Tab-separated table of C-alpha atoms in Angstrom:
chain	number	residue	atom	x	y	z
A	1	ASN	CA	-14.695	10.706	-9.099
A	2	ALA	CA	-10.955	11.280	-9.251
A	3	GLY	CA	-8.861	8.982	-7.200
A	4	VAL	CA	-5.351	9.690	-5.791
A	5	MET	CA	-3.213	11.330	-8.486
A	6	GLN	CA	0.515	11.264	-8.532
A	7	ASN	CA	2.955	12.930	-10.917
A	8	PRO	CA	5.177	12.397	-12.551
A	9	ARG	CA	4.625	8.743	-13.192
A	10	HIS	CA	8.148	8.216	-14.102
A	11	LEU	CA	11.155	10.360	-13.077
A	12	VAL	CA	14.771	9.855	-13.966
A	13	ARG	CA	17.473	11.791	-12.032
A	14	ARG	CA	21.170	11.696	-12.002
A	15	ARG	CA	22.994	11.053	-8.768
A	16	GLY	CA	23.144	14.282	-6.706
A	17	GLN	CA	20.021	15.820	-8.282
A	18	GLU	CA	16.761	16.471	-6.471
A	19	ALA	CA	13.577	14.607	-6.949
A	20	ARG	CA	10.080	16.021	-6.227
A	21	LEU	CA	7.151	13.758	-6.148
A	22	ARG	CA	3.620	15.150	-6.035
A	23	CYS	CA	0.385	13.611	-4.743
A	24	SER	CA	-3.166	14.934	-4.862
A	25	PRO	CA	-5.441	12.870	-2.502
A	26	VAL	CA	-8.939	11.904	-3.175
A	27	LYS	CA	-11.236	14.895	-2.894
A	28	GLY	CA	-12.349	15.285	0.701
A	29	HIS	CA	-9.479	13.194	2.200
A	30	SER	CA	-7.319	15.008	4.555
A	31	HIS	CA	-4.810	12.231	5.357
A	32	VAL	CA	-1.901	11.372	3.187
A	33	TYR	CA	0.564	8.496	3.438
A	34	TRP	CA	3.780	7.952	1.488
A	35	TYR	CA	5.168	4.417	0.817
A	36	ARG	CA	8.246	3.081	-0.929
A	37	GLN	CA	8.259	-0.231	-2.772
A	38	LEU	CA	11.357	-1.975	-4.011
A	39	PRO	CA	11.143	-4.660	-6.614
A	40	GLU	CA	9.855	-7.975	-5.219
A	41	GLU	CA	9.434	-6.386	-1.845
A	42	GLY	CA	6.461	-5.199	0.217
A	43	LEU	CA	5.429	-1.671	0.864
A	44	LYS	CA	7.358	0.240	3.404
A	45	PHE	CA	5.714	3.097	5.261
A	46	MET	CA	7.530	6.407	5.122
A	47	VAL	CA	5.508	9.292	6.430
A	48	TYR	CA	1.980	10.197	7.375
A	49	LEU	CA	0.735	13.764	7.040
A	50	GLN	CA	-2.475	15.896	7.602
A	51	LYS	CA	-2.855	19.311	6.196
A	52	GLU	CA	0.114	21.411	7.360
A	53	ASN	CA	1.199	18.732	9.818
A	54	ILE	CA	3.602	15.846	9.734
A	55	ILE	CA	2.107	13.229	12.113
A	56	ASP	CA	4.598	10.484	11.785
A	57	GLU	CA	7.815	10.381	9.765
A	58	SER	CA	9.358	7.454	11.441
A	59	GLY	CA	9.720	5.494	8.236
A	60	MET	CA	11.480	8.246	6.316
A	61	PRO	CA	15.321	8.545	6.286
A	62	LYS	CA	16.341	11.491	8.414
A	63	GLU	CA	18.636	12.889	5.830
A	64	ARG	CA	17.826	13.992	2.214
A	65	PHE	CA	14.039	13.195	2.548
A	66	SER	CA	11.353	15.513	3.506
A	67	ALA	CA	7.576	15.682	3.026
A	68	GLU	CA	4.990	18.355	3.231
A	69	PHE	CA	1.142	18.625	2.785
A	70	PRO	CA	0.340	22.353	2.590
A	71	LYS	CA	-3.004	23.978	3.214
A	72	GLU	CA	-3.483	24.433	-0.553
A	73	GLY	CA	-2.053	22.171	-3.175
A	74	PRO	CA	-0.655	18.661	-3.322
A	75	SER	CA	1.488	16.704	-0.972
A	76	ILE	CA	5.198	16.751	-1.868
A	77	LEU	CA	7.808	14.101	-1.246
A	78	ARG	CA	11.203	15.630	-1.762
A	79	ILE	CA	14.495	13.684	-2.111
A	80	GLN	CA	17.740	15.754	-2.088
A	81	GLN	CA	20.967	14.612	-3.606
A	82	VAL	CA	19.571	11.315	-4.836
A	83	VAL	CA	21.620	8.116	-4.859
A	84	ARG	CA	21.122	4.930	-6.784
A	85	GLY	CA	19.640	3.287	-3.713
A	86	ASP	CA	16.688	5.749	-3.875
A	87	SER	CA	15.431	4.038	-7.198
A	88	ALA	CA	12.054	2.574	-6.311
A	89	ALA	CA	8.391	3.068	-6.768
A	90	TYR	CA	6.900	5.703	-4.382
A	91	PHE	CA	3.184	5.384	-3.651
A	92	CYS	CA	1.002	7.891	-2.112
A	93	ALA	CA	-2.372	6.917	-0.383
A	94	SER	CA	-5.035	8.927	1.185
A	95	SER	CA	-7.866	8.356	3.636
A	96	PRO	CA	-10.717	10.370	5.157
A	97	ALA	CA	-10.275	11.880	8.531
A	98	LEU	CA	-9.917	9.241	11.296
A	99	LYS	CA	-12.789	9.363	13.658
A	100	ALA	CA	-14.047	6.665	16.029
A	101	GLY	CA	-13.200	4.033	13.484
A	102	PHE	CA	-10.558	4.032	10.800
A	103	TYR	CA	-10.591	3.950	7.043
A	104	GLU	CA	-8.881	1.994	4.377
A	105	GLN	CA	-6.216	3.744	2.444
A	106	TYR	CA	-6.629	4.349	-1.313
A	107	PHE	CA	-3.506	4.337	-3.386
A	108	GLY	CA	-2.273	6.385	-6.338
A	109	PRO	CA	-0.451	4.853	-9.408
A	110	GLY	CA	2.865	5.599	-8.054
A	111	THR	CA	6.003	7.460	-9.200
A	112	ARG	CA	8.788	5.253	-10.466
A	113	LEU	CA	12.106	6.950	-9.677
A	114	THR	CA	15.201	5.929	-11.456
A	115	VAL	CA	18.562	7.207	-10.442
A	116	THR	CA	21.324	6.968	-12.972
B	1	GLU	CA	7.280	-7.199	16.821
B	2	ASP	CA	4.259	-6.854	14.499
B	3	GLN	CA	4.687	-9.042	11.399
B	4	VAL	CA	2.826	-10.137	8.299
B	5	THR	CA	3.827	-13.187	6.284
B	6	GLN	CA	2.124	-14.180	3.070
B	7	SER	CA	2.335	-17.543	1.320
B	8	PRO	CA	2.897	-18.888	-1.107
B	9	GLU	CA	5.209	-16.261	-2.811
B	10	ALA	CA	3.793	-17.174	-6.232
B	11	LEU	CA	1.049	-19.393	-7.379
B	12	ARG	CA	0.283	-20.639	-10.887
B	13	LEU	CA	-3.151	-22.023	-11.537
B	14	GLN	CA	-5.100	-23.094	-14.642
B	15	GLU	CA	-8.141	-21.119	-15.476
B	16	GLY	CA	-11.022	-22.432	-13.381
B	17	GLU	CA	-8.807	-24.066	-10.723
B	18	SER	CA	-9.724	-22.726	-7.285
B	19	SER	CA	-7.213	-22.108	-4.507
B	20	SER	CA	-6.410	-20.002	-1.511
B	21	LEU	CA	-3.796	-17.528	-0.523
B	22	ASN	CA	-2.607	-17.174	3.059
B	23	CYS	CA	-1.779	-14.143	5.204
B	24	SER	CA	-0.381	-14.995	8.754
B	25	TYR	CA	-0.036	-12.098	11.114
B	26	THR	CA	1.444	-11.349	14.543
B	27	VAL	CA	0.193	-8.118	16.090
B	28	SER	CA	-0.302	-6.942	19.653
B	29	GLY	CA	-3.976	-6.250	18.911
B	30	LEU	CA	-5.579	-6.440	15.507
B	31	ARG	CA	-7.608	-3.487	14.523
B	32	GLY	CA	-8.210	-4.479	10.828
B	33	LEU	CA	-6.772	-6.609	8.136
B	34	PHE	CA	-6.780	-5.387	4.519
B	35	TRP	CA	-6.480	-7.160	1.243
B	36	TYR	CA	-5.286	-5.358	-1.822
B	37	ARG	CA	-4.635	-6.331	-5.443
B	38	GLN	CA	-1.642	-4.800	-7.340
B	39	ASP	CA	-1.194	-5.033	-11.014
B	40	PRO	CA	2.225	-4.498	-12.577
B	41	GLY	CA	3.096	-0.843	-12.777
B	42	LYS	CA	0.112	0.204	-10.726
B	43	GLY	CA	-0.823	1.178	-7.249
B	44	PRO	CA	-2.558	-1.267	-4.847
B	45	GLU	CA	-6.307	-1.503	-5.319
B	46	PHE	CA	-8.394	-1.954	-2.173
B	47	LEU	CA	-10.366	-5.154	-1.998
B	48	PHE	CA	-11.511	-5.993	1.524
B	49	THR	CA	-11.268	-4.988	5.156
B	50	LEU	CA	-11.820	-7.621	7.887
B	51	TYR	CA	-12.209	-6.618	11.549
B	52	SER	CA	-12.795	-9.668	13.682
B	53	ALA	CA	-12.217	-13.458	13.726
B	54	GLY	CA	-15.011	-15.263	11.857
B	55	GLU	CA	-15.708	-12.399	9.513
B	56	GLU	CA	-16.091	-13.107	5.844
B	57	LYS	CA	-16.390	-10.893	2.755
B	58	GLU	CA	-16.990	-11.644	-0.859
B	59	LYS	CA	-16.506	-9.866	-4.189
B	60	GLU	CA	-17.031	-11.722	-7.373
B	61	ARG	CA	-14.714	-14.688	-7.385
B	62	LEU	CA	-12.831	-13.581	-4.223
B	63	LYS	CA	-13.788	-14.449	-0.612
B	64	ALA	CA	-11.747	-13.279	2.298
B	65	THR	CA	-11.898	-14.923	5.764
B	66	LEU	CA	-10.227	-14.068	9.113
B	67	THR	CA	-9.164	-16.008	12.146
B	68	LYS	CA	-7.171	-14.956	15.171
B	69	LYS	CA	-3.865	-15.787	13.527
B	70	GLU	CA	-4.467	-15.692	9.766
B	71	SER	CA	-6.539	-14.639	6.812
B	72	PHE	CA	-7.259	-16.481	3.622
B	73	LEU	CA	-8.173	-15.120	0.227
B	74	HIS	CA	-10.079	-17.822	-1.572
B	75	ILE	CA	-10.298	-17.549	-5.320
B	76	THR	CA	-13.033	-19.571	-6.991
B	77	ALA	CA	-12.902	-20.540	-10.629
B	78	PRO	CA	-10.335	-17.854	-11.417
B	79	LYS	CA	-9.953	-16.176	-14.746
B	80	PRO	CA	-6.700	-14.910	-16.387
B	81	GLU	CA	-7.833	-11.334	-15.527
B	82	ASP	CA	-7.472	-12.395	-11.821
B	83	SER	CA	-3.679	-12.556	-12.336
B	84	ALA	CA	-2.015	-9.975	-10.023
B	85	THR	CA	-0.044	-9.669	-6.862
B	86	TYR	CA	-2.279	-9.866	-3.814
B	87	LEU	CA	-1.175	-7.935	-0.828
B	88	CYS	CA	-2.181	-8.291	2.794
B	89	ALA	CA	-1.771	-5.626	5.446
B	90	VAL	CA	-2.719	-5.291	9.046
B	91	GLN	CA	-3.449	-2.266	11.272
B	92	ALA	CA	-2.846	-2.642	14.984
B	93	TRP	CA	-4.269	-0.851	18.059
B	94	GLY	CA	-1.763	1.553	19.546
B	95	ASP	CA	-0.167	4.940	19.194
B	96	SER	CA	0.648	4.409	15.470
B	97	ASN	CA	-2.722	2.786	14.691
B	98	TYR	CA	-2.853	4.315	11.253
B	99	GLN	CA	0.222	2.415	10.046
B	100	LEU	CA	-0.295	-0.563	7.803
B	101	ILE	CA	2.093	-3.403	8.106
B	102	TRP	CA	2.486	-5.140	4.886
B	103	GLY	CA	3.213	-8.649	3.628
B	104	ALA	CA	5.413	-9.152	0.620
B	105	GLY	CA	2.568	-10.345	-1.488
B	106	THR	CA	1.550	-13.511	-3.409
B	107	LYS	CA	1.995	-13.335	-7.145
B	108	LEU	CA	-0.945	-15.120	-8.771
B	109	ILE	CA	-0.850	-16.326	-12.371
B	110	ILE	CA	-3.877	-17.783	-14.043
B	111	LYS	CA	-3.145	-19.570	-17.289
B	112	PRO	CA	-5.920	-19.836	-19.878
């Protein structure tokens, strides 16, 4: 009964490099959400994806950040030309398909990105 | 603007000393309120969902309640392993009804 998996758990990048964060949702979940958490702060919504579709990216910076959830494989959050301010914990969550009701989101362990 | 405020920011209790955490919210229309627990270095762990005022849910030493303005997470006779940050989030009716609006959390420390 695998939950949400994220890798890597820790990632160190120098300024200007690219960071790729991967998320495999709970088996059977078709909705993926990415959040960012800064120390001592709450979670901030970044992007919501379904398979092959970005539904809402309103919380994601327009430059340098992109996300995808392909038909096959994990969801990827990509940060180009990282800066020190990108240092944070990035969490992925998944939920089943939303029908008449809605479902709680289940979180992965996070990827801690450090930009040096 | 939809908003979630949690209090206190931090709470230190002796083992066995019961208390409550507060989550106040302002949303245009509440679809659901969620409680999560987060341990250091880990992702949030789902605890409860509450949908309507008057609803209560329990799990071991935790009990969550909901009114039209706030939710309480009551902790009865806590143990050191209950130490964690407790997060509250709300989901509102509307076009972006999948979004969770999060509070900053209450850091709970239970001393043996």
